[in-house]
């Protein structure tokens, strides 16, 4: 069964001096302020499209890795994923670095690296962002 998730942004003013709010409509978990300075300079308590992409990518990757490990008979005890999305004004998103640390019994570091690479290649958000360079740092905890 397909699902559709919705977010809505209300924006007022021009790009550089305007501002807006983005609401996570499907979940109803919140409305967040957004502005050009929060995107191109310091966050100052506001979000940005890149932070929202980082949230989507880190959660999708964690789910994909957890699923792949469980399918292989080695479900993880824990997975912590951070996604760093870099935005260059005038150029756009220039790269994403996924850093993952996980505790998984019964895997070698090489097997974990392979599982992490597979999750990076196959999580739906990675696929949606295929036009962007995505790097991976994977660490198996003991």
Coordinates of C-alpha atoms in Angstrom, one line a residue:
X1 CA 0.0 0.0 0.0
X2 CA 1.4 3.4 -1.0
X3 CA 1.5 6.3 1.4
X4 CA 1.7 10.0 0.8
X5 CA 3.1 12.4 3.4
X6 CA 2.5 16.1 3.3
X7 CA 4.3 19.2 4.5
X8 CA 3.2 22.8 3.7
X9 CA 5.3 26.0 3.7
X10 CA 3.8 29.5 4.0
X11 CA 6.3 32.1 2.8
X12 CA 6.0 35.9 3.0
X13 CA 8.3 38.4 1.3
X14 CA 11.3 38.1 -1.0
X15 CA 14.0 35.4 -0.5
X16 CA 16.6 37.4 1.3
X17 CA 14.3 39.4 3.7
X18 CA 11.3 37.1 3.8
X19 CA 10.5 34.2 6.1
X20 CA 8.1 31.4 6.5
X21 CA 6.9 28.4 8.3
X22 CA 6.9 24.7 7.3
X23 CA 4.3 22.5 8.9
X24 CA 4.5 18.7 9.0
X25 CA 0.9 18.1 8.1
X26 CA 0.7 14.3 7.9
X27 CA 2.1 13.7 11.4
X28 CA 1.0 17.0 12.9
X29 CA 4.1 17.1 15.1
X30 CA 4.9 20.7 14.5
X31 CA 5.3 23.9 12.6
X32 CA 8.8 25.3 12.2
X33 CA 10.2 28.7 11.2
X34 CA 12.4 28.9 8.1
X35 CA 14.3 31.8 6.5
X36 CA 17.1 32.5 4.1
X37 CA 19.6 33.4 6.9
X38 CA 18.8 30.1 8.6
X39 CA 19.6 28.3 5.4
X40 CA 22.7 30.2 4.2
X41 CA 24.2 31.4 7.5
X42 CA 23.4 30.3 11.1
X43 CA 20.3 28.3 12.1
X44 CA 19.3 30.7 14.9
X45 CA 16.5 28.5 16.1
X46 CA 15.0 28.0 12.6
X47 CA 15.2 25.1 10.2
X48 CA 16.1 24.8 6.5
X49 CA 15.3 22.5 3.6
X50 CA 18.7 20.9 4.1
X51 CA 18.0 20.1 7.8
X52 CA 14.7 18.5 6.8
X53 CA 16.5 16.5 4.1
X54 CA 19.1 15.4 6.7
X55 CA 16.3 14.3 9.1
X56 CA 14.6 12.3 6.3
X57 CA 17.9 10.7 5.1
X58 CA 19.2 9.7 8.5
X59 CA 15.9 8.1 9.5
X60 CA 15.5 6.3 6.2
X61 CA 19.0 5.0 6.2
X62 CA 18.6 3.7 9.8
X63 CA 15.5 1.9 8.8
X64 CA 17.1 0.4 5.7
X65 CA 20.2 -0.7 7.5
X66 CA 18.2 -2.2 10.4
X67 CA 16.0 -4.1 7.9
X68 CA 18.9 -5.4 5.9
X69 CA 20.7 -6.6 9.0
X70 CA 17.6 -8.3 10.3
X71 CA 17.0 -10.0 6.9
X72 CA 20.5 -11.4 7.1
X73 CA 19.9 -12.8 10.5
X74 CA 21.9 -10.2 12.5
X75 CA 19.4 -7.6 13.8
X76 CA 21.1 -4.6 15.3
X77 CA 21.0 -3.8 19.0
X78 CA 21.3 -0.1 18.1
X79 CA 21.8 2.1 15.1
X80 CA 22.7 5.8 15.3
X81 CA 22.8 7.7 12.0
X82 CA 23.8 11.3 11.4
X83 CA 23.3 13.0 8.0
X84 CA 25.2 16.2 7.2
X85 CA 23.8 18.0 4.2
X86 CA 26.0 20.8 2.8
X87 CA 24.3 23.8 1.1
X88 CA 26.4 26.3 -0.9
X89 CA 24.5 29.5 -1.8
X90 CA 24.4 29.9 -5.5
X91 CA 25.3 26.3 -6.1
X92 CA 22.8 24.2 -4.1
X93 CA 23.3 21.0 -2.2
X94 CA 26.9 20.0 -2.7
X95 CA 27.0 16.7 -0.8
X96 CA 25.7 14.5 2.0
X97 CA 27.7 12.6 4.5
X98 CA 26.1 9.8 6.4
X99 CA 27.8 8.7 9.5
X100 CA 26.5 5.5 11.2
X101 CA 27.5 3.7 14.4
X102 CA 25.8 0.5 15.2
X103 CA 26.0 -2.4 17.6
X104 CA 25.4 -5.7 15.8
X105 CA 26.4 -9.1 17.2
X106 CA 27.9 -11.6 14.9
X107 CA 29.3 -9.3 12.1
X108 CA 32.8 -8.5 11.0
X109 CA 33.6 -4.8 10.3
X110 CA 33.7 -5.8 6.6
X111 CA 30.2 -7.3 6.7
X112 CA 28.9 -4.3 8.5
X113 CA 30.5 -2.0 5.9
X114 CA 28.8 -4.0 3.1
X115 CA 25.4 -3.8 4.9
X116 CA 25.8 0.0 5.3
X117 CA 26.8 0.5 1.7
X118 CA 23.7 -1.5 0.6
X119 CA 21.5 0.6 2.9
X120 CA 23.1 3.8 1.4
X121 CA 22.4 2.6 -2.2
X122 CA 18.9 1.3 -1.5
X123 CA 17.1 3.5 1.0
X124 CA 14.3 5.4 -0.8
X125 CA 15.7 8.8 0.3
X126 CA 19.2 8.0 -1.1
X127 CA 17.5 7.0 -4.4
X128 CA 15.5 10.2 -4.4
X129 CA 18.7 12.2 -3.9
X130 CA 20.7 10.2 -6.5
X131 CA 21.9 13.5 -8.2
X132 CA 23.9 14.4 -5.1
X133 CA 27.2 12.9 -3.9
X134 CA 26.5 10.8 -0.8
X135 CA 29.4 9.7 1.3
X136 CA 29.3 7.1 4.1
X137 CA 31.3 6.6 7.3
X138 CA 30.3 3.3 9.0
X139 CA 31.5 2.1 12.4
X140 CA 30.6 -1.2 14.0
X141 CA 30.6 -0.9 17.8
X142 CA 31.6 -3.8 20.0

